Tab-separated table of C-alpha atoms in Angstrom:
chain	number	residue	atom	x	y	z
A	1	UNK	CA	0.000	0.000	0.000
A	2	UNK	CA	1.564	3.584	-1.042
A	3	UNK	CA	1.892	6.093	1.291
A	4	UNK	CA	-1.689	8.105	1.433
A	5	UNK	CA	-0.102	11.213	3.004
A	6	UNK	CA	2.867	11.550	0.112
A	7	UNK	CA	0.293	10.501	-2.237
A	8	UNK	CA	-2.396	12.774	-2.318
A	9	UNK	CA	0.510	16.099	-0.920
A	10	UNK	CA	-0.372	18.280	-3.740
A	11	UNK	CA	-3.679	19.478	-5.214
A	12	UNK	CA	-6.439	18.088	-6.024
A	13	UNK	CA	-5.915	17.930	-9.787
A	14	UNK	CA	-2.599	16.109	-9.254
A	15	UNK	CA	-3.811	12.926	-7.207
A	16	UNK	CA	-4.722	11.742	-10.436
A	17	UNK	CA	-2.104	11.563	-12.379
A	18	UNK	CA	-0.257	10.307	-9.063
A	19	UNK	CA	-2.156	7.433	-8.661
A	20	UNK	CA	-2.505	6.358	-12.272
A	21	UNK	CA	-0.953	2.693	-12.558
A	22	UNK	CA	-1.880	1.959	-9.084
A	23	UNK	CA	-4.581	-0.763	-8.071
A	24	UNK	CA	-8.035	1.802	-7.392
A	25	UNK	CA	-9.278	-1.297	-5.547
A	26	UNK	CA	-6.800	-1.143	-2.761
A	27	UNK	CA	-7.132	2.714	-2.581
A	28	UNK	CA	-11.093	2.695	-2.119
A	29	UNK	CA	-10.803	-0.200	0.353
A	30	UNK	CA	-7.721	1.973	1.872
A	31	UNK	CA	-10.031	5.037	1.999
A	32	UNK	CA	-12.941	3.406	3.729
A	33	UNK	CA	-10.764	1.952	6.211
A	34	UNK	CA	-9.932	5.560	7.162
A	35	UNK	CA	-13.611	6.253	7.036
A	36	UNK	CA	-14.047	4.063	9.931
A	37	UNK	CA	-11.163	4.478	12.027
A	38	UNK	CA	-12.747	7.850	12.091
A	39	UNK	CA	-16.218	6.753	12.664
A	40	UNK	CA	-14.640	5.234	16.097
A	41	UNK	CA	-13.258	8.914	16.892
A	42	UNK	CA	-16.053	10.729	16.405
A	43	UNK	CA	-17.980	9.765	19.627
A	44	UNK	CA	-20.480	8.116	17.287
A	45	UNK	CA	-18.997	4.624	18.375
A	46	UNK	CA	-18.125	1.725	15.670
A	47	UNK	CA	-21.315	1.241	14.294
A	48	UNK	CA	-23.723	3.154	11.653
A	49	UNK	CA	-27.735	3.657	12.390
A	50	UNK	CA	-28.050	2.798	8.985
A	51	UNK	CA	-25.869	0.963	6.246
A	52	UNK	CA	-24.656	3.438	3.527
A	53	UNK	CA	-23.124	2.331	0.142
A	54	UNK	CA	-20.347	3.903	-1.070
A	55	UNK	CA	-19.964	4.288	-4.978
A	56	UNK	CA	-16.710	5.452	-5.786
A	57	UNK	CA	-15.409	6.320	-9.368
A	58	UNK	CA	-11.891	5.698	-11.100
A	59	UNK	CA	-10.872	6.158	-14.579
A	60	UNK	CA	-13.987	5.312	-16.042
A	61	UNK	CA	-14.665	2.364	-13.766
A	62	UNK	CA	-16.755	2.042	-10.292
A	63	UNK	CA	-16.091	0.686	-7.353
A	64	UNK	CA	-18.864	-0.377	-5.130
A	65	UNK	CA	-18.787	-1.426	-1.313
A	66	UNK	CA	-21.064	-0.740	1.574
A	67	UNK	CA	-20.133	-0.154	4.990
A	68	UNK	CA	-22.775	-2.359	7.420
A	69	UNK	CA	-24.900	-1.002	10.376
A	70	UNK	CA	-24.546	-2.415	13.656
A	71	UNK	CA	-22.053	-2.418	16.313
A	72	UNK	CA	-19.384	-1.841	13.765
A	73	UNK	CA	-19.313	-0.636	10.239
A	74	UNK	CA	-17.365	-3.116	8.344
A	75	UNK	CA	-16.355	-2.703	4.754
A	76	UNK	CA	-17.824	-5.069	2.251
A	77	UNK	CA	-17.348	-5.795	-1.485
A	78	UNK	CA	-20.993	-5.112	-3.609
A	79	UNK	CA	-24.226	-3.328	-3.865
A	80	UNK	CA	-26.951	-3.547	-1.069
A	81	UNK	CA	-30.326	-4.457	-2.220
A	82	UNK	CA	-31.920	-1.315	-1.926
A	83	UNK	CA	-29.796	1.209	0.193
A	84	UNK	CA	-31.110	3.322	1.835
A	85	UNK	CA	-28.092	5.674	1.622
A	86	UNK	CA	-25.482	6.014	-1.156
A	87	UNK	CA	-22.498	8.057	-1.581
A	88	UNK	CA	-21.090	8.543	-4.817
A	89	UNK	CA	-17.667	10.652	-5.551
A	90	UNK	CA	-14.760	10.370	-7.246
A	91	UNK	CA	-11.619	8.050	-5.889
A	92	UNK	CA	-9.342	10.348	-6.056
A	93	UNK	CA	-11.211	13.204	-4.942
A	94	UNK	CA	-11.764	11.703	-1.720
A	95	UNK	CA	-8.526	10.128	-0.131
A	96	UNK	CA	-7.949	13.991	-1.219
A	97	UNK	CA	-10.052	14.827	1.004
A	98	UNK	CA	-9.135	12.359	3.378
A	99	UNK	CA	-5.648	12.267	3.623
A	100	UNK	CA	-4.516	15.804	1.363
A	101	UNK	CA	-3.850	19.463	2.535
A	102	UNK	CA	-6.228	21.583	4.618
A	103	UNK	CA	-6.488	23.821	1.869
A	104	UNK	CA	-7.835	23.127	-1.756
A	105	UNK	CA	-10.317	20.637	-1.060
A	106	UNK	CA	-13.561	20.203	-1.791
A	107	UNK	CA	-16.225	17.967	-2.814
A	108	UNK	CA	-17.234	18.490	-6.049
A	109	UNK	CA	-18.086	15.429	-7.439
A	110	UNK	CA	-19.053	14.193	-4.264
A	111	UNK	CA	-23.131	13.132	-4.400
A	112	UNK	CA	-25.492	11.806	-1.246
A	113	UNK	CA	-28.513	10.153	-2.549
A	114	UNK	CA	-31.200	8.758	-0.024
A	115	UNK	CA	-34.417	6.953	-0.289
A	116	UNK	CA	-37.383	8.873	-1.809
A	117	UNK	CA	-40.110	9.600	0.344
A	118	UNK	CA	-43.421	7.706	-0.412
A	119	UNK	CA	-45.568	10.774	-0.519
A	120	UNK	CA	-47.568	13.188	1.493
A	121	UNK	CA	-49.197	10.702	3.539
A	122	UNK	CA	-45.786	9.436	4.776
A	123	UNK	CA	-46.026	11.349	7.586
A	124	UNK	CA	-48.325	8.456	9.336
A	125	UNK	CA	-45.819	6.510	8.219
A	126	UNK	CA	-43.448	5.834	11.566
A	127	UNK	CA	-41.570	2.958	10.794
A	128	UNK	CA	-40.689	4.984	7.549
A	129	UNK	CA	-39.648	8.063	9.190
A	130	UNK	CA	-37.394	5.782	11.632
A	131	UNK	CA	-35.305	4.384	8.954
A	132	UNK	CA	-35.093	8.090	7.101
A	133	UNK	CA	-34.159	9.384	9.857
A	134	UNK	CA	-31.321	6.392	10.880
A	135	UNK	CA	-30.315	7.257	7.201
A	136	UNK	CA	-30.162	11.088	7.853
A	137	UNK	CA	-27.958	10.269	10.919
A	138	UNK	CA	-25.436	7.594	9.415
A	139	UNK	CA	-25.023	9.739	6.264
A	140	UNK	CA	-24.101	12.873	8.668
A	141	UNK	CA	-21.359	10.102	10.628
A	142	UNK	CA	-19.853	9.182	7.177
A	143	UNK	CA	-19.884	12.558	6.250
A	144	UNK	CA	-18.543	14.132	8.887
A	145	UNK	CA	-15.821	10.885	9.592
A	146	UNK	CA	-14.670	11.842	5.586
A	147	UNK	CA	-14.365	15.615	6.419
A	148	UNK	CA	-12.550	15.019	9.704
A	149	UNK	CA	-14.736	18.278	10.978
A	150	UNK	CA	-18.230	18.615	11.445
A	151	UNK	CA	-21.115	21.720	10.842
A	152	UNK	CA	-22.495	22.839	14.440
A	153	UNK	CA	-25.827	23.339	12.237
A	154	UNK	CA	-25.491	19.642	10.647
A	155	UNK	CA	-25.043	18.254	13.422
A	156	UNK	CA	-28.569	20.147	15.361
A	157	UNK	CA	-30.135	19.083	11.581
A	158	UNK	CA	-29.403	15.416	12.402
A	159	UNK	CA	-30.249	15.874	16.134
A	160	UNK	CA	-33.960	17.108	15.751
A	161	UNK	CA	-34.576	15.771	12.419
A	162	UNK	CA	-34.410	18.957	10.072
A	163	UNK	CA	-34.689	17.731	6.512
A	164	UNK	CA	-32.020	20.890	5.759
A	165	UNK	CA	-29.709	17.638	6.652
A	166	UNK	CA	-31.225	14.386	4.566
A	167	UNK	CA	-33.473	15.085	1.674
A	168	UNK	CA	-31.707	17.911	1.331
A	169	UNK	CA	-28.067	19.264	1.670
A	170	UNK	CA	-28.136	23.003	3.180
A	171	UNK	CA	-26.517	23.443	6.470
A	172	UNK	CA	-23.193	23.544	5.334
A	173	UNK	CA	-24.321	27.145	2.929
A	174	UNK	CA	-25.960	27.885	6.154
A	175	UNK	CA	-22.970	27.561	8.296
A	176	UNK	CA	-21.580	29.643	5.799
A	177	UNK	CA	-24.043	33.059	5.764
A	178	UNK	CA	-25.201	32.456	9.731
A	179	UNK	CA	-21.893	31.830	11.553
A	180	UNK	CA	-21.742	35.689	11.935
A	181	UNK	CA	-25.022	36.082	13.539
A	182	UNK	CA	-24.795	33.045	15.661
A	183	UNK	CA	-24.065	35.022	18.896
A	184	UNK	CA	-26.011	38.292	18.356
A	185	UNK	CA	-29.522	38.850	19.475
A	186	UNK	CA	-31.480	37.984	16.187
A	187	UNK	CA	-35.157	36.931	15.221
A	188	UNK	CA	-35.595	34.446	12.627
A	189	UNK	CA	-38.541	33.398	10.436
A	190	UNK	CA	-38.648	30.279	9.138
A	191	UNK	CA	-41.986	29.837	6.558
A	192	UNK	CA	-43.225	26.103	6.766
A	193	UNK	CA	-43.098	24.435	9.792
A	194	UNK	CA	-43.750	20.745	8.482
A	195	UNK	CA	-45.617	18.129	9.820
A	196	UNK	CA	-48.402	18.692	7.263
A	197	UNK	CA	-51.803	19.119	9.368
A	198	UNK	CA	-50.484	17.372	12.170
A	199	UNK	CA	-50.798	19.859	15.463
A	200	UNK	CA	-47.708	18.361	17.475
A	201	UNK	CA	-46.020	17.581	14.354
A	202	UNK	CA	-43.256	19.117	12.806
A	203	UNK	CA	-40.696	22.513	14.072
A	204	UNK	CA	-37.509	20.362	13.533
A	205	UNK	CA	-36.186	23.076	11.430
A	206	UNK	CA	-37.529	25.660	14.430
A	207	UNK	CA	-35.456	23.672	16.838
A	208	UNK	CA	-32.416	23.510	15.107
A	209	UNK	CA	-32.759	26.985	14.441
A	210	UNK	CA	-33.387	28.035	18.514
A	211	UNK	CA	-30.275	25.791	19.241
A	212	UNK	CA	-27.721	26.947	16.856
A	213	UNK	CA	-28.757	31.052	17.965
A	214	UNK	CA	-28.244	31.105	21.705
A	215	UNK	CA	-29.501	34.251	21.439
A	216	UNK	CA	-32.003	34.538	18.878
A	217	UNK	CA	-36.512	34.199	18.857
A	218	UNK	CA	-37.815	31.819	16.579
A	219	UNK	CA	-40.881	31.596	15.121
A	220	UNK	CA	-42.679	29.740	12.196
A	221	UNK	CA	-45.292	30.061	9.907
A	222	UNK	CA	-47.555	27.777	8.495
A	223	UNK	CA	-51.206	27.363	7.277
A	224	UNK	CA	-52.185	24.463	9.401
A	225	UNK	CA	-52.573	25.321	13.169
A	226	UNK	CA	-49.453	23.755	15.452
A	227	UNK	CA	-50.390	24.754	19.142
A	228	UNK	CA	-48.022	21.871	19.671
A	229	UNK	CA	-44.640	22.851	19.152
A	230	UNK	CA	-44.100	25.815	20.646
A	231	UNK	CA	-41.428	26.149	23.537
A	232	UNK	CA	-39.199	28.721	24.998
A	233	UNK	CA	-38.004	31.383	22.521
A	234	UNK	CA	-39.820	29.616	19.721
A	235	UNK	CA	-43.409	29.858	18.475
A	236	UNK	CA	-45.670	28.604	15.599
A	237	UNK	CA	-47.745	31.081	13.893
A	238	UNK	CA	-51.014	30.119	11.592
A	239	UNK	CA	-51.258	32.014	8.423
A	240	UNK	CA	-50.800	31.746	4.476
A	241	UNK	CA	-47.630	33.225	2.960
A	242	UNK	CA	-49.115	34.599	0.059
A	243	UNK	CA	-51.382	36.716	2.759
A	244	UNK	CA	-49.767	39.996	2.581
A	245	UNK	CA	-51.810	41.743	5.495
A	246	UNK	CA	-50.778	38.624	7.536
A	247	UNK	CA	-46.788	38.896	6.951
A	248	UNK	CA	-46.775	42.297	7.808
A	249	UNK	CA	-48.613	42.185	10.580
A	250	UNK	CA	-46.593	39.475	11.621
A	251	UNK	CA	-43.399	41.549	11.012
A	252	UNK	CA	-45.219	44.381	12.561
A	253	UNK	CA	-45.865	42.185	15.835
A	254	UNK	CA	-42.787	40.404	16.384
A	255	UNK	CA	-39.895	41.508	13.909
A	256	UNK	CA	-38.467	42.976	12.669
A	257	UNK	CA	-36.351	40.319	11.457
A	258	UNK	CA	-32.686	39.438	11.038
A	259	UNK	CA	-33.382	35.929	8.814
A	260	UNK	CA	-36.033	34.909	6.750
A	261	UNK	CA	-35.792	31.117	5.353
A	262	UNK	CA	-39.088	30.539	3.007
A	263	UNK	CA	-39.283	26.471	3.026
A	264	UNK	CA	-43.285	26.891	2.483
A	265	UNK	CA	-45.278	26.162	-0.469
A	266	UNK	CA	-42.680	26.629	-3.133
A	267	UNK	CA	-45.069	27.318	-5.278
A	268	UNK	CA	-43.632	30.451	-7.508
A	269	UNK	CA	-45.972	32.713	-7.264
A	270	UNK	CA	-46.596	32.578	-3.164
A	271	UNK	CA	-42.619	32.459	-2.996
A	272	UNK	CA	-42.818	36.311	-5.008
A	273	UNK	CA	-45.469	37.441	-2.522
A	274	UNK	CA	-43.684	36.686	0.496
A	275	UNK	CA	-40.256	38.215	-0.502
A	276	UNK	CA	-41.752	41.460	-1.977
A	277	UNK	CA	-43.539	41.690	1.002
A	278	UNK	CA	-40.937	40.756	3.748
A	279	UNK	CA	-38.043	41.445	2.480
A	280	UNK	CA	-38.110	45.257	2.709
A	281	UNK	CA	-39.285	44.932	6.260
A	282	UNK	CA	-35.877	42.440	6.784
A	283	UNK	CA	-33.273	44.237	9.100
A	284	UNK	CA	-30.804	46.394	7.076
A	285	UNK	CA	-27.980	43.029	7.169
A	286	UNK	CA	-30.159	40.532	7.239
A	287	UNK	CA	-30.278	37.494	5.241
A	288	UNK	CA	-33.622	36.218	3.108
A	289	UNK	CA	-33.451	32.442	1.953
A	290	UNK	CA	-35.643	30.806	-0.497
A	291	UNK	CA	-35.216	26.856	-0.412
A	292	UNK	CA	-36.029	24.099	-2.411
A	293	UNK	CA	-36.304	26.249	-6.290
A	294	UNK	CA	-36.011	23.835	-8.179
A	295	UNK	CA	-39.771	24.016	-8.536
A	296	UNK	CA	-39.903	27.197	-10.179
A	297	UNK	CA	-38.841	24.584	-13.431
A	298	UNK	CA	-42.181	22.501	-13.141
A	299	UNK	CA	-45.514	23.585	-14.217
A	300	UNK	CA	-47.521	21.949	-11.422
A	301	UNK	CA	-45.541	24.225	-8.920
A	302	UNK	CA	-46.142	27.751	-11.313
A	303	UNK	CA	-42.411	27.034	-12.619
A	304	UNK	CA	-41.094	26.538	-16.089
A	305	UNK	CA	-38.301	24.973	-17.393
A	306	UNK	CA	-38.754	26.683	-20.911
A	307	UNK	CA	-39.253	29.946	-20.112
A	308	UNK	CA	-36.278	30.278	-17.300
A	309	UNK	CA	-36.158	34.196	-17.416
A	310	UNK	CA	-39.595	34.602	-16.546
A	311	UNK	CA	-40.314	37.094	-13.769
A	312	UNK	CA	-43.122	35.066	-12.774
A	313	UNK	CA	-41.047	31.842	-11.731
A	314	UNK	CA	-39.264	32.356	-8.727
A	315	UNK	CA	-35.390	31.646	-10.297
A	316	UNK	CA	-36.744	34.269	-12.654
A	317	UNK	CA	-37.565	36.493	-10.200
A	318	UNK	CA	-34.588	36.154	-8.305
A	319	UNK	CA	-31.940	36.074	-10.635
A	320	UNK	CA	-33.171	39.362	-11.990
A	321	UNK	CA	-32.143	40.808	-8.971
A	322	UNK	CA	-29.059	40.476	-9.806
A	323	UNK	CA	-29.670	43.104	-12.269
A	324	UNK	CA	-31.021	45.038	-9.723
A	325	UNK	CA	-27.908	45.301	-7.871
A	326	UNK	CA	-26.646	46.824	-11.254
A	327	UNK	CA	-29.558	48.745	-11.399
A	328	UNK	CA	-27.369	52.466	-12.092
A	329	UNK	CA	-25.601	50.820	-15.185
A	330	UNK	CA	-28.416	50.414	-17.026
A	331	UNK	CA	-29.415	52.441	-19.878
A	332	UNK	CA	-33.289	51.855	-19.766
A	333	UNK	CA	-35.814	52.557	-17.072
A	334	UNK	CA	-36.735	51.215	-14.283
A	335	UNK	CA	-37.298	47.201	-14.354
A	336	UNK	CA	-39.876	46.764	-11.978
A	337	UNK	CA	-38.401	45.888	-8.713
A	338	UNK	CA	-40.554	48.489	-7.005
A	339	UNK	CA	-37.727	49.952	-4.813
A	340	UNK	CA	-35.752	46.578	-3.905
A	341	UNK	CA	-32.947	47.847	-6.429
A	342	UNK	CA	-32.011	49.592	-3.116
A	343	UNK	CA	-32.242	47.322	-0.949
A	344	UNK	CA	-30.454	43.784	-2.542
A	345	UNK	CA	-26.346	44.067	-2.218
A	346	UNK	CA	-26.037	40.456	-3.061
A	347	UNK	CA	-27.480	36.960	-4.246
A	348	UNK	CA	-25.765	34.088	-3.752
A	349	UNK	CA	-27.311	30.607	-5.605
A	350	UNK	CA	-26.409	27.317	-4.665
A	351	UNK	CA	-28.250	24.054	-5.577
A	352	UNK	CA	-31.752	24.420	-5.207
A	353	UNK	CA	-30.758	27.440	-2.854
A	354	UNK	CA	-30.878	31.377	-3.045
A	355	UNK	CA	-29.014	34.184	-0.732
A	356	UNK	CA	-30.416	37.468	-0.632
A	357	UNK	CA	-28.664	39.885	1.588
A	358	UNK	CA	-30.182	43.079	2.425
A	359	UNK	CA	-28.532	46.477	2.951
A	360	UNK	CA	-27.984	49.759	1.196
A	361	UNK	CA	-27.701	49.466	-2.592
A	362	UNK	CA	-26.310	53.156	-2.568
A	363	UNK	CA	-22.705	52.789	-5.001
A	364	UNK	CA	-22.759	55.005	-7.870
A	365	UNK	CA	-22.636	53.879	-11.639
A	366	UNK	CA	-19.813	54.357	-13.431
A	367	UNK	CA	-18.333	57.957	-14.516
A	368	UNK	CA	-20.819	59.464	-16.901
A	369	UNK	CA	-17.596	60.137	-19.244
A	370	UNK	CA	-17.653	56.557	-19.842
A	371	UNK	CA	-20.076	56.149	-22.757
A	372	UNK	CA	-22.860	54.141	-22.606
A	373	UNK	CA	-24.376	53.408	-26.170
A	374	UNK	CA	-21.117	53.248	-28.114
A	375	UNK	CA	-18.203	51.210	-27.811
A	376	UNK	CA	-14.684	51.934	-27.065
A	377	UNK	CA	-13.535	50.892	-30.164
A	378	UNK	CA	-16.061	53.414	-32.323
A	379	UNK	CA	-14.724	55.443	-30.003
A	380	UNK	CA	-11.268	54.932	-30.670
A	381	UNK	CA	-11.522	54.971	-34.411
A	382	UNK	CA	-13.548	58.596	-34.418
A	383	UNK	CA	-10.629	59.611	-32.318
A	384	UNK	CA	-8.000	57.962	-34.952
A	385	UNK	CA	-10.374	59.618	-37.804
A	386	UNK	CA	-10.315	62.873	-36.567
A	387	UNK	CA	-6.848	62.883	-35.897
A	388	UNK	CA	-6.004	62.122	-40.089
């Protein structure tokens, strides 16, 4: 067996070419050994809640093995029958990750796929939701065990259940845009509580939430009553989020607020009502999220996937604000934004994932000697003409 350490010292780019003519076999099994070495460090004990299969890719080949649940999570050769977790990433991108530099790495290729949820009426479904969530949890020990670190907000995710951890991937981007709020006295409105019409169901996303700001209110909307849930420094709120009397009057009441993350309806055009409405009642600093928009590309949701520009569809919507930030560099009017042009100072988009940060869009255009409806080359050759 090479040396892992020598072997993947250089960038990520390089590991390839370094272990070319070396048996990818031995490396993935080599890999996955470290994975659960580190599984035993990592408090979680030797054993995963739930078997995950790894998937691992090598110069156009794949290499499968699955590492078991139980009292300790032994490699094995082969695919499970139906797994309830897989991992799939390139072979060299992981013992990268695994055994190269602190610096330049990252995941790219790296994909966690888990079971598909039955439908709505999975909810009643406990013996379902026990094996999700064993998924959700042995997927966050792999994870974490392959990183060597862990995300505070990942780990609260796996701890009360938050889907931001599981069907979906988001706490790391959180961890990202929150960290600098995490100890400040903040209010945060999350839209969707979950738990469908269930009154003591759902808030994991609440909880995680109240946990990760030691300092912060919580509260949730959602159009099914949840009497339920609430708790010290959270609280569930019934209302509709395309209701624009409601959301200010719930801004009015108990903002204004620092965060806004819309997991509601997803349905395009509620998503444009609630961030027109809220977001220029956001603290100057804040942060507005809008999860899960990949609907805003199907047609049962009010998306489209032809028509990806249109203001109507929330990507539409949103990614025209990025002209907005740009709004004094324009050379026609004004785009309809209805004032947020001076509000939005970024937007950041990840998978299925939008940023909007709030603050004062106040930078002037560019010098008005710089002209706007000819180039500098015409420019250049009047100059040059004028000149002969």
């Amino acid at each position: 067996m090479p040396d892992l350490i020598a072997l993947t010292d250089c960038t990520r780019g390089e590991v390839d070419t370094r272990i070319a003519g070396l048996d990818p076999a031995e490396l993935a099994e080599a890999a996955l050994a470290e994975v659960v070495s580190r599984l035993a460090m990592s408090g979680t004990g030797d054993g995963l809640a739930e078997a995950v299969q790894f998937e691992l890719a090598f110069d156009g080949k794949q290499f499968i093995y699955h590492l078991g649940a139980g009292e300790k999570a032994e490699i094995s050769n082969g695919s499970l029958a139906q797994p309830w977790v897989v991992i799939r990433q390139d072979l060299a991108e992981l013992l990268h990750t695994l055994f190269g530099p602190e610096t330049d790495r990252d995941n790219a290729t790296r994909a966690v796929l888990m079971k598909d949820e039955p439908g709505p009426a999975s909810w009643q479904d406990w013996e379902w939701h026990a094996r999700r969530r064993n998924a959700t949890t042995a997927a966050h020990q792999v994870i974490s065990a392959c990183a060597g670190n862990h995300h505070d907000l990942t780990d609260l995710a796996v701890r009360f259940g938050s889907d931001k951890w599981g069907g979906h991937w988001y706490t790391p981007h959180y961890e990202r845009y929150f960290a600098k709020f995490r100890d400040r006295k903040v209010t945060v409105l999350e839209i969707g509580i979950g738990g469908y019409q269930g009154p003591d169901t759902g808030g994991e996303s609440l909880r995680m939430w109240k946990h990760y700001f030691r300092r912060g209110n919580v509260y949730g909307i959602d159009i099914f009553a949840k009497p339920g849930i609430g708790e010290s420094r959270m609280r569930a709120l019934q209302g509709s989020q395309n209701d624009i009397e409601f959301l200010r009057a719930t801004s009015a009441t108990y903002g204004p607020f620092d965060i806004v993350i819309d997991d509601g309806s997803h349905i395009s055009a509620d998503v444009i009502t609630s961030f027109t409405t809220l977001f220029p009642l956001l603290r100057e600093g804040g942060l507005y999220v809008v999860e899960d928009v990949q609907t805003s590309y199907w047609p049962g949701w009010g998306g489209s996937s032809e028509d990806r520009a249109g203001a109507s569809t929330s990507m539409g919507f949103l990614k025209s604000l990025t002209d907005a930030i740009n709004h004094r560099e324009l050379t026609t009017g004004e785009s309809g934004w209805h004032g947020l042009e001076e509000m939005v100072t970024a937007v950041h988009f990840h998978h299925n994932l939008v940023v909007v940060e709030k603050g004062r869009n106040a930078e002037q255009g560019s010098p008005s000697s710089v002209p706007r409806l000819t180039g500098p080359l015409a420019e250049m050759t009047e100059s040059t003409n004028e000149k002969s």
